[in-house]
PDB file of C-alpha atoms and ligand atoms in Angstrom:
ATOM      1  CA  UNK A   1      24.567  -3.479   0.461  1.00  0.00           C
ATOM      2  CA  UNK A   2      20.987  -2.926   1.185  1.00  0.00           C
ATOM      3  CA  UNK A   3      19.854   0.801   1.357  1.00  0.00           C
ATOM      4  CA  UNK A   4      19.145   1.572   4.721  1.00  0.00           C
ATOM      5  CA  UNK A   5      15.256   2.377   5.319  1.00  0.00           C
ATOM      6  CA  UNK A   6      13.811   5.318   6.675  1.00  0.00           C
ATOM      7  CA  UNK A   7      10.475   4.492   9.133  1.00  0.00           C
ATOM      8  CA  UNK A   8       8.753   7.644   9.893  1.00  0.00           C
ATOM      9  CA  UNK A   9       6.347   7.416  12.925  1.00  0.00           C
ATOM     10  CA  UNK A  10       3.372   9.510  13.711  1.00  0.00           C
ATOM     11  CA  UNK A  11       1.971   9.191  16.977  1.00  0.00           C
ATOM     12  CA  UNK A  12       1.081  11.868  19.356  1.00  0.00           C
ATOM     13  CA  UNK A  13       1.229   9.460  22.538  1.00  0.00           C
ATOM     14  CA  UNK A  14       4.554   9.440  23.446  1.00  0.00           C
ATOM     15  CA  UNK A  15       4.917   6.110  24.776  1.00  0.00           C
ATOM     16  CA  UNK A  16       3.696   4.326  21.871  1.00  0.00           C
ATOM     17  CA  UNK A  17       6.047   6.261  19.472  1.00  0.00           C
ATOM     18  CA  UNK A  18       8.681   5.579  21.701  1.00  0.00           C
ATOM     19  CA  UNK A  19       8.003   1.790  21.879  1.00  0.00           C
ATOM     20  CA  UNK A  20       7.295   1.756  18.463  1.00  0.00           C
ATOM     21  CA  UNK A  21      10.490   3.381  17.362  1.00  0.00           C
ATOM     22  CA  UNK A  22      12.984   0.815  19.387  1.00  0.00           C
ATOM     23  CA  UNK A  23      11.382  -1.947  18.062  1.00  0.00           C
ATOM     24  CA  UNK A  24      11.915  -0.386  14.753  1.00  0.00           C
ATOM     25  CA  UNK A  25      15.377   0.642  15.167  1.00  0.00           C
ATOM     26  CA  UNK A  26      16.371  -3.146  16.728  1.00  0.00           C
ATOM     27  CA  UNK A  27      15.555  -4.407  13.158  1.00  0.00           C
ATOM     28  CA  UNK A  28      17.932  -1.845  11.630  1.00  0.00           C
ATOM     29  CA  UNK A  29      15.467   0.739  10.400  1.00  0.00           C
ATOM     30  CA  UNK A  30      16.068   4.612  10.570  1.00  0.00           C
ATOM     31  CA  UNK A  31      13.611   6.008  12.532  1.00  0.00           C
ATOM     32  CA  UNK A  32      11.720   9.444  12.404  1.00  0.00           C
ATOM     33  CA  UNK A  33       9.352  10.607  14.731  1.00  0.00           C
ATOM     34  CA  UNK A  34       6.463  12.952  14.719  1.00  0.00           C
ATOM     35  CA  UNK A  35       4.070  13.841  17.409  1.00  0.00           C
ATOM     36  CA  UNK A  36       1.730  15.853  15.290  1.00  0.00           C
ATOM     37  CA  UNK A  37       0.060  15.735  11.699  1.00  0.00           C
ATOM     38  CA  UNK A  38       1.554  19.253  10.685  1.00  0.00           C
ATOM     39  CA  UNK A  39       4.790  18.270  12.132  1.00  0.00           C
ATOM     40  CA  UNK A  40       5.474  14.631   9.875  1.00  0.00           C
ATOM     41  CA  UNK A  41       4.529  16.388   6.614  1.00  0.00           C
ATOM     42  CA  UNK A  42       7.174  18.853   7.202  1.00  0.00           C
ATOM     43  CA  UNK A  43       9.766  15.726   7.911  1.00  0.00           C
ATOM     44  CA  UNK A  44       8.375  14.356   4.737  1.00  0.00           C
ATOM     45  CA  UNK A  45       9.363  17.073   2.437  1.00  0.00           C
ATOM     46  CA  UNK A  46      12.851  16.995   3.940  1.00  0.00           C
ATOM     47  CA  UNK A  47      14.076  13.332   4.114  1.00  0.00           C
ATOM     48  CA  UNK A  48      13.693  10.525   1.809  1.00  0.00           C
ATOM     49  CA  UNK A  49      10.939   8.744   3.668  1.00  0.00           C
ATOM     50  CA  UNK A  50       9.866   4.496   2.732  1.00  0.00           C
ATOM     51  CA  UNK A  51       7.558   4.066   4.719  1.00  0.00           C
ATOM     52  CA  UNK A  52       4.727   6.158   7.323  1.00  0.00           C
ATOM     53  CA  UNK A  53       3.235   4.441  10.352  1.00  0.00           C
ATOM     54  CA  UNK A  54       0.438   7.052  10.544  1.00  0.00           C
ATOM     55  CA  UNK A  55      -1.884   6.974  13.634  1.00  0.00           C
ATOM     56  CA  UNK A  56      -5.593   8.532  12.702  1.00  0.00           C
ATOM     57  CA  UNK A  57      -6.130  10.154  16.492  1.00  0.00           C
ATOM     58  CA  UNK A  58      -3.632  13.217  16.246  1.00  0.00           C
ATOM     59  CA  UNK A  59      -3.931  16.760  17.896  1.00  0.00           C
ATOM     60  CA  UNK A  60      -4.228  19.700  14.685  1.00  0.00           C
ATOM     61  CA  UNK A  61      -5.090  17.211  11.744  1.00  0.00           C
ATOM     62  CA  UNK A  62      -5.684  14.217  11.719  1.00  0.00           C
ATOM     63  CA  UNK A  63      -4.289  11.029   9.938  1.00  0.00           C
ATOM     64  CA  UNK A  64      -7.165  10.802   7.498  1.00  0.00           C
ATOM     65  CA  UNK A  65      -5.770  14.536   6.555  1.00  0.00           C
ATOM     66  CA  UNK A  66      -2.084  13.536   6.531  1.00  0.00           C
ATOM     67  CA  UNK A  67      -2.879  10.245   4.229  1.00  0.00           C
ATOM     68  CA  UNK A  68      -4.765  12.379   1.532  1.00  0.00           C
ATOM     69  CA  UNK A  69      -1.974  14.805   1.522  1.00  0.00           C
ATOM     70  CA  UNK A  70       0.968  12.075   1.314  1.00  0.00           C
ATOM     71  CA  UNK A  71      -0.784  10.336  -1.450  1.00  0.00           C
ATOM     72  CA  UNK A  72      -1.685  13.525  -3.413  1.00  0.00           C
ATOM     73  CA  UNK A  73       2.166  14.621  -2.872  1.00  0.00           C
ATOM     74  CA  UNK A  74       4.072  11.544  -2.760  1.00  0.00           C
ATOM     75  CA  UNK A  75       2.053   8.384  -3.810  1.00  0.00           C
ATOM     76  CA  UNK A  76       4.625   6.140  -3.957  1.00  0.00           C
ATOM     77  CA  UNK A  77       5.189   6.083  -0.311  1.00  0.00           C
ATOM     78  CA  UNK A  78       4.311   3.302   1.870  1.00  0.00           C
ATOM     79  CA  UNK A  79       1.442   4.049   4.462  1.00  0.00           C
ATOM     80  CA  UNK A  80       0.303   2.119   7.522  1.00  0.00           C
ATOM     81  CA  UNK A  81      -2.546   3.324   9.575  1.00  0.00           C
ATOM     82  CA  UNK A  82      -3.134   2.744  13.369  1.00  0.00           C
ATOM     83  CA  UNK A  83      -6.503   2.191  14.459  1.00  0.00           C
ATOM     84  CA  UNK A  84      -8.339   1.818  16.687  1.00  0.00           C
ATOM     85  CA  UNK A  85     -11.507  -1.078  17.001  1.00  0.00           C
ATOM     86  CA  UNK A  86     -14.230   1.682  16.025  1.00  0.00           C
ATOM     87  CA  UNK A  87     -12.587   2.654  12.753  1.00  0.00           C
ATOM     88  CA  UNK A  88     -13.962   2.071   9.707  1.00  0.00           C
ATOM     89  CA  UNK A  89     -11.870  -0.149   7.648  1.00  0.00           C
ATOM     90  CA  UNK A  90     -13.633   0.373   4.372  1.00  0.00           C
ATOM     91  CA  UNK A  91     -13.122   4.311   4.920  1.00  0.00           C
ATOM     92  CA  UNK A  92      -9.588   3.886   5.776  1.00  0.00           C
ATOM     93  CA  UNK A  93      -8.983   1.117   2.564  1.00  0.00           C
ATOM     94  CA  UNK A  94     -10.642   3.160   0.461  1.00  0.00           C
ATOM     95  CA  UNK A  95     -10.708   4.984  -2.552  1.00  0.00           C
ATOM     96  CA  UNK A  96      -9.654   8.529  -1.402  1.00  0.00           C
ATOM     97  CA  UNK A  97      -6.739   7.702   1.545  1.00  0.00           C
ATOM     98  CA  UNK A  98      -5.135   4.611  -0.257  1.00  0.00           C
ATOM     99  CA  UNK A  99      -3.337   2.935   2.614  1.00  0.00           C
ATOM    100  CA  UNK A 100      -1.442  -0.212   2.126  1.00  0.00           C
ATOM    101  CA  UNK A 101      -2.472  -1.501   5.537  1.00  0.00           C
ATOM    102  CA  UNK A 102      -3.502  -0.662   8.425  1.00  0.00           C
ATOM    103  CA  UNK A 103      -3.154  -2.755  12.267  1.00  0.00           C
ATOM    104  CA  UNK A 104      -6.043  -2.206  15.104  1.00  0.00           C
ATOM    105  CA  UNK A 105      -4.627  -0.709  18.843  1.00  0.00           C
ATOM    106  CA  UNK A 106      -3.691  -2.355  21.144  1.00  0.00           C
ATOM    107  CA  UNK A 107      -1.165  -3.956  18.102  1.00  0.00           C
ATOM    108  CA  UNK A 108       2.238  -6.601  19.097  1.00  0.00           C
ATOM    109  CA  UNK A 109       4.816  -3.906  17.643  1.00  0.00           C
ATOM    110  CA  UNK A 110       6.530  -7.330  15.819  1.00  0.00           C
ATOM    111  CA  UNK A 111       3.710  -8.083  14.197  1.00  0.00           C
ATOM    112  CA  UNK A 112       3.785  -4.551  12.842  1.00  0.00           C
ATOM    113  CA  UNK A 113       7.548  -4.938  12.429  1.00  0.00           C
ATOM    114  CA  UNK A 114       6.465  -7.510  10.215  1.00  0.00           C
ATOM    115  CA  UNK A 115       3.714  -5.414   8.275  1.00  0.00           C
ATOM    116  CA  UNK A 116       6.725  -2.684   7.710  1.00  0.00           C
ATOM    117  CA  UNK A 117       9.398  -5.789   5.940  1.00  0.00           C
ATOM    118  CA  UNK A 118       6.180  -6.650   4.245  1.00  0.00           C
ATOM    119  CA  UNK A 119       5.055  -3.599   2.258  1.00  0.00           C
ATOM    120  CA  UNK A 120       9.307  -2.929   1.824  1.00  0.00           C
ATOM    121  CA  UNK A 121       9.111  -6.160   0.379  1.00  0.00           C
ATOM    122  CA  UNK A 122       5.923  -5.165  -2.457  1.00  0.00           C
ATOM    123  CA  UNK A 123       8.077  -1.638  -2.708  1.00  0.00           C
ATOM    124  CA  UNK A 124      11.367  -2.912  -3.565  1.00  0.00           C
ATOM    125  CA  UNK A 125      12.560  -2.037  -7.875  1.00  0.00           C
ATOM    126  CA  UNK A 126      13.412  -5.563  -9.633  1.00  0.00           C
ATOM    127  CA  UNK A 127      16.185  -4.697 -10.831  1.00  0.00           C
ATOM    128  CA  UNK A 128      17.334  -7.753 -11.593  1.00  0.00           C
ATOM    129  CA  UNK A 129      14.516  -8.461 -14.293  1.00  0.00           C
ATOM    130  CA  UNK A 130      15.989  -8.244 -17.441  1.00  0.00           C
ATOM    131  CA  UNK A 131      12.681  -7.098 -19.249  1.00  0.00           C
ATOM    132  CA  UNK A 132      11.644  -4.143 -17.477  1.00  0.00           C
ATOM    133  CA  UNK A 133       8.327  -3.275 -19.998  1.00  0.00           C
ATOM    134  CA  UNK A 134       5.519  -5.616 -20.019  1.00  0.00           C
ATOM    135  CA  UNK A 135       2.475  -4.632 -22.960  1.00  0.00           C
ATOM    136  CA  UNK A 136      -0.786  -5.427 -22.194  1.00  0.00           C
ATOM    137  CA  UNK A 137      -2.765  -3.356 -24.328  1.00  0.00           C
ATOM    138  CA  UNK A 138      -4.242  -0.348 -23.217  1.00  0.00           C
ATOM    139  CA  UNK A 139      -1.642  -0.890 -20.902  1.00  0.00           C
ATOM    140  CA  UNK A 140       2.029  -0.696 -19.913  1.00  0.00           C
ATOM    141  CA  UNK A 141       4.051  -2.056 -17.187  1.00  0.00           C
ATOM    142  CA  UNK A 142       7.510  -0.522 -16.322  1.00  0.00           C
ATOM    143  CA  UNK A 143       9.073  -2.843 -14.059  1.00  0.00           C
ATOM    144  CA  UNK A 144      11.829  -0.582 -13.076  1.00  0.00           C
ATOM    145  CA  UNK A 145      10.606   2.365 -12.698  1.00  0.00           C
ATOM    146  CA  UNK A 146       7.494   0.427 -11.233  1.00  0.00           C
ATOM    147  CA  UNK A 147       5.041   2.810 -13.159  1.00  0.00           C
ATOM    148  CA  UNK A 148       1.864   1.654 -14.885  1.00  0.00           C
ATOM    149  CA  UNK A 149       0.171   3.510 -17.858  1.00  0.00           C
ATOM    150  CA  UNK A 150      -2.936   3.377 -20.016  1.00  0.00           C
ATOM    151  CA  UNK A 151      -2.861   4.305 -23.541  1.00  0.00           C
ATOM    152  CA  UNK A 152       0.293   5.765 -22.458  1.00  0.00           C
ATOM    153  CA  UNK A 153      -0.999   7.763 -19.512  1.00  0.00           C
ATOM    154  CA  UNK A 154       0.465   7.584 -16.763  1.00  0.00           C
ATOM    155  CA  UNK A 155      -1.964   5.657 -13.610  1.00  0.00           C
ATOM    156  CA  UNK A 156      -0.839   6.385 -10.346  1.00  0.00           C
ATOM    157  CA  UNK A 157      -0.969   3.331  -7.993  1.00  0.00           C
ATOM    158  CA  UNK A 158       0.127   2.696  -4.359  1.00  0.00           C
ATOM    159  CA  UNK A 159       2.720   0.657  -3.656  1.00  0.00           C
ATOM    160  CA  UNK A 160      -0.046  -2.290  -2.626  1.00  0.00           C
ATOM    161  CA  UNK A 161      -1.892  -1.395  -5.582  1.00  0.00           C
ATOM    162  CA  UNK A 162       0.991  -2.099  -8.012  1.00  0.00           C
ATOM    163  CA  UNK A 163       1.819  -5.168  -6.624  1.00  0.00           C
ATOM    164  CA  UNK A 164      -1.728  -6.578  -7.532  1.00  0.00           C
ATOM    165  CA  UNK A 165      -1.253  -5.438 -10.590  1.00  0.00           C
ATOM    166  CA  UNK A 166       1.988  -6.774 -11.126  1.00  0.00           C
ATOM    167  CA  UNK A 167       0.503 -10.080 -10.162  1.00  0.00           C
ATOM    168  CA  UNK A 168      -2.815  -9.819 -12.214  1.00  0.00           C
ATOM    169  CA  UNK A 169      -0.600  -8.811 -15.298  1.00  0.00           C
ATOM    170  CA  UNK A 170       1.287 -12.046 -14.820  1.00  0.00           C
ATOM    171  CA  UNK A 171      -1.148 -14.362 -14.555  1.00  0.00           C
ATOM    172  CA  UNK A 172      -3.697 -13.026 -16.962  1.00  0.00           C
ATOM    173  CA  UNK A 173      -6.700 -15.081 -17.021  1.00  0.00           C
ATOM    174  CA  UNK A 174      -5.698 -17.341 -13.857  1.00  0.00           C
ATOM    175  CA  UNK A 175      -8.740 -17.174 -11.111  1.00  0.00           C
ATOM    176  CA  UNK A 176      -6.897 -15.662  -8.294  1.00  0.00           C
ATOM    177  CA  UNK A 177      -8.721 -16.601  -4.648  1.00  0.00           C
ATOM    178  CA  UNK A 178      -8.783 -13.382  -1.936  1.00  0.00           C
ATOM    179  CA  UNK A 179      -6.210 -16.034  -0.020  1.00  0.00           C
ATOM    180  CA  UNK A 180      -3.764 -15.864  -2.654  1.00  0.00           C
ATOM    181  CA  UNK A 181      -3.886 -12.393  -3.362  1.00  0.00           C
ATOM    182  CA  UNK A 182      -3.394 -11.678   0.418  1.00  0.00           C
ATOM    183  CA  UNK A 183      -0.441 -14.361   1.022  1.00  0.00           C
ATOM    184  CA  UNK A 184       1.531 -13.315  -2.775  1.00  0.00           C
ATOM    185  CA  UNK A 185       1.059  -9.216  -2.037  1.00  0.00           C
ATOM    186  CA  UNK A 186       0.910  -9.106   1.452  1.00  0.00           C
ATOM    187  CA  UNK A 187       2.929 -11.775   2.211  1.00  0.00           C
ATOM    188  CA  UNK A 188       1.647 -12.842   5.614  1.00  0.00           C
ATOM    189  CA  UNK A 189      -1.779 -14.424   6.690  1.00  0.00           C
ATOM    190  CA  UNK A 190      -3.635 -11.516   7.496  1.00  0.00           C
ATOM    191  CA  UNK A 191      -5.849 -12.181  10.460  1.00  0.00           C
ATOM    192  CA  UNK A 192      -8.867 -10.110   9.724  1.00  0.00           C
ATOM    193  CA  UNK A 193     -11.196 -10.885   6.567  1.00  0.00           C
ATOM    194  CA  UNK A 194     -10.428 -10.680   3.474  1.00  0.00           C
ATOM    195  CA  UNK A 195     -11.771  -7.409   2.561  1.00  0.00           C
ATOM    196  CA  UNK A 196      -8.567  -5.465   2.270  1.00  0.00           C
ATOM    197  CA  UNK A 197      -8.364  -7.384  -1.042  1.00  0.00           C
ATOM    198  CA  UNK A 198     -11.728  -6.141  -1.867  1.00  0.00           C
ATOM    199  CA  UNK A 199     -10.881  -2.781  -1.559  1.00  0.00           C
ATOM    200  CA  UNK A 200      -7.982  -2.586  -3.462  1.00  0.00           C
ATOM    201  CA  UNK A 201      -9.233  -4.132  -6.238  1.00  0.00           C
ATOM    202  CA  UNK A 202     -12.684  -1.107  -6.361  1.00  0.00           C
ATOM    203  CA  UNK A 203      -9.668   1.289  -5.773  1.00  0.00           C
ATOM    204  CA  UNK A 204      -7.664  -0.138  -8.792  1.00  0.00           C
ATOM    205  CA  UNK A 205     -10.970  -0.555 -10.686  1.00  0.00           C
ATOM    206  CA  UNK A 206     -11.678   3.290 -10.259  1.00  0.00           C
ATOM    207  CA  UNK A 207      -8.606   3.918 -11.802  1.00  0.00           C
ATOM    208  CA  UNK A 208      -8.190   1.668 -14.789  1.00  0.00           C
ATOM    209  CA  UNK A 209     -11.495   0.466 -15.889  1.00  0.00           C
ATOM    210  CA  UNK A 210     -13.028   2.512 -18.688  1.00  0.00           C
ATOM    211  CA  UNK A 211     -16.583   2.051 -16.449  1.00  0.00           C
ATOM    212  CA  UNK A 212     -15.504   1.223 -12.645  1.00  0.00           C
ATOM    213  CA  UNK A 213     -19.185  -0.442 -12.779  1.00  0.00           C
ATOM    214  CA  UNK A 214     -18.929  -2.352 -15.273  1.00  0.00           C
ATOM    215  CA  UNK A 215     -15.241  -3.431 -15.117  1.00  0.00           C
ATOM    216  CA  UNK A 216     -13.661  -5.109 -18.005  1.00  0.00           C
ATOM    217  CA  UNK A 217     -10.023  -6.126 -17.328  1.00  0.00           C
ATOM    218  CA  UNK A 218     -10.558  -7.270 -13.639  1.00  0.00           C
ATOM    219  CA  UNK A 219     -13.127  -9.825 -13.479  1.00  0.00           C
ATOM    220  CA  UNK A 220     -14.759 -10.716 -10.710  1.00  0.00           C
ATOM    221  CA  UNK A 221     -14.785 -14.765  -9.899  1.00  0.00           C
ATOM    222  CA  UNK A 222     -17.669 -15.432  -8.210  1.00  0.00           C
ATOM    223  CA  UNK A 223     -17.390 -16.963  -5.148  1.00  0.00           C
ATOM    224  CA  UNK A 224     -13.974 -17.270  -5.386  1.00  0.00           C
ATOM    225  CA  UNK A 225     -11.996 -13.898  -6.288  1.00  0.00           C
ATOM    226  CA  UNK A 226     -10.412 -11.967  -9.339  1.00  0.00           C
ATOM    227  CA  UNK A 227      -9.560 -12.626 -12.128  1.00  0.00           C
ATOM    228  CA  UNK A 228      -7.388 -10.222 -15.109  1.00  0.00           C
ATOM    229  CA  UNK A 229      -8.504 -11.049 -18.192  1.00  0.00           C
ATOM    230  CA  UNK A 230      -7.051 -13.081 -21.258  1.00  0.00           C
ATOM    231  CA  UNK A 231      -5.002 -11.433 -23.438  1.00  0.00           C
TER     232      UNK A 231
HETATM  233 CA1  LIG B 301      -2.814   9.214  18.846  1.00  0.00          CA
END
């Protein structure tokens, strides 16, 4: 049996929470709601949360606040933002909230239905791989535990984050395109640009590379996309 999944969702305006929520719940999800910033971090500590739909415009703090705290606290959880148009994608992509994606207001709640099975789908353990430790000098790849280390340190990563990872590891010294990367990890044809792949890849860069600005193991294919390289 499939573990039921716990959705929480963070939206001040009611109606959108509520609508939100059923849409949710009609694809089996459990569904927590919180109408302030203060309020979901407190439903955080207590339940098991998968996944936050996290909406920036919030009375008390905001969602910028609540993202930096969830992925200080609990990095492994999955985060989707709700913007709206003025946002700055970059800001919200980047290096210090770590979201694994975000969808623009006014959003088709099945499309972010969609987004949710998505990042569930880059979260889920395989458990059914049979060699859970992959070397790649300076690193190390636990598949079931899904944690990443260099020289034995441990490297936090997002949920997205590992997933590119996983799938850079893999393939070492195969030219990825920003397509691919977005169809294999996110697992749906993203309508905006591609620059969600973009920064991801800085993000992961700041945290593995021995000099972010001159990185080493994740090569940049010019013109084209990424590439991690040759063993
Ligand atoms: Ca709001």
């Amino acid at each position: 049996m499939m573990l039921e999944k716990r959705i929480l969702v963070v939206e001040d305006e009611e109606h959108i929470r509520k609508f939100v929520k059923i849409n949710l719940e009609r694809e089996g999800f459990i569904v927590e709601e919180a109408g302030t910033g203060e309020e979901a971090l407190e439903i955080v500590k207590k339940k098991d949360i998968d996944v936050v739909v996290l909406d920036i415009m919030l009375p008390g703090i905001d969602g910028y606040e609540v993202c930096r705290i969830l992925r200080q606290k609990h990095p492994t959880i999955g985060i989707i933002m709700l913007t709206a148009k003025s946002q700055d994608i970059d800001k919200i992509m980047g290096l210090e909230y770590g979201t694994d994606d975000y969808m623009v207001k006014p959003f088709n709640p099945m499309e972010l239905v969609l987004r949710v099975k998505s990042l569930l789908r880059r979260m889920d353990p395989l458990i059914e791989e049979s060699n859970h430790i992959v070397l790649d000098p300076p690193f190390k790849i636990d598949k079931y535990s899904r944690k990443f280390y260099k020289e034995d340190e441990e490297i936090e990563l997002t949920p997205t984050e590992y997933s590119i990872i996983k799938l850079f590891t893999e393939n070492s010294g195969k030219a990825f395109s920003r397509d691919e990367i977005l169809n294999i990890v996110w697992g749906y044809d993203f309508v905006g640009d591609s620059k969600i792949v973009d920064v991801n890849v800085r993000r992961l860069r700041a945290k593995l590379e021995d000099d972010p600005s001159e990185p080493y193991y994740i090569e940049t294919v010019w013109g084209i996309g990424y590439r991690w390289r040759d063993k």
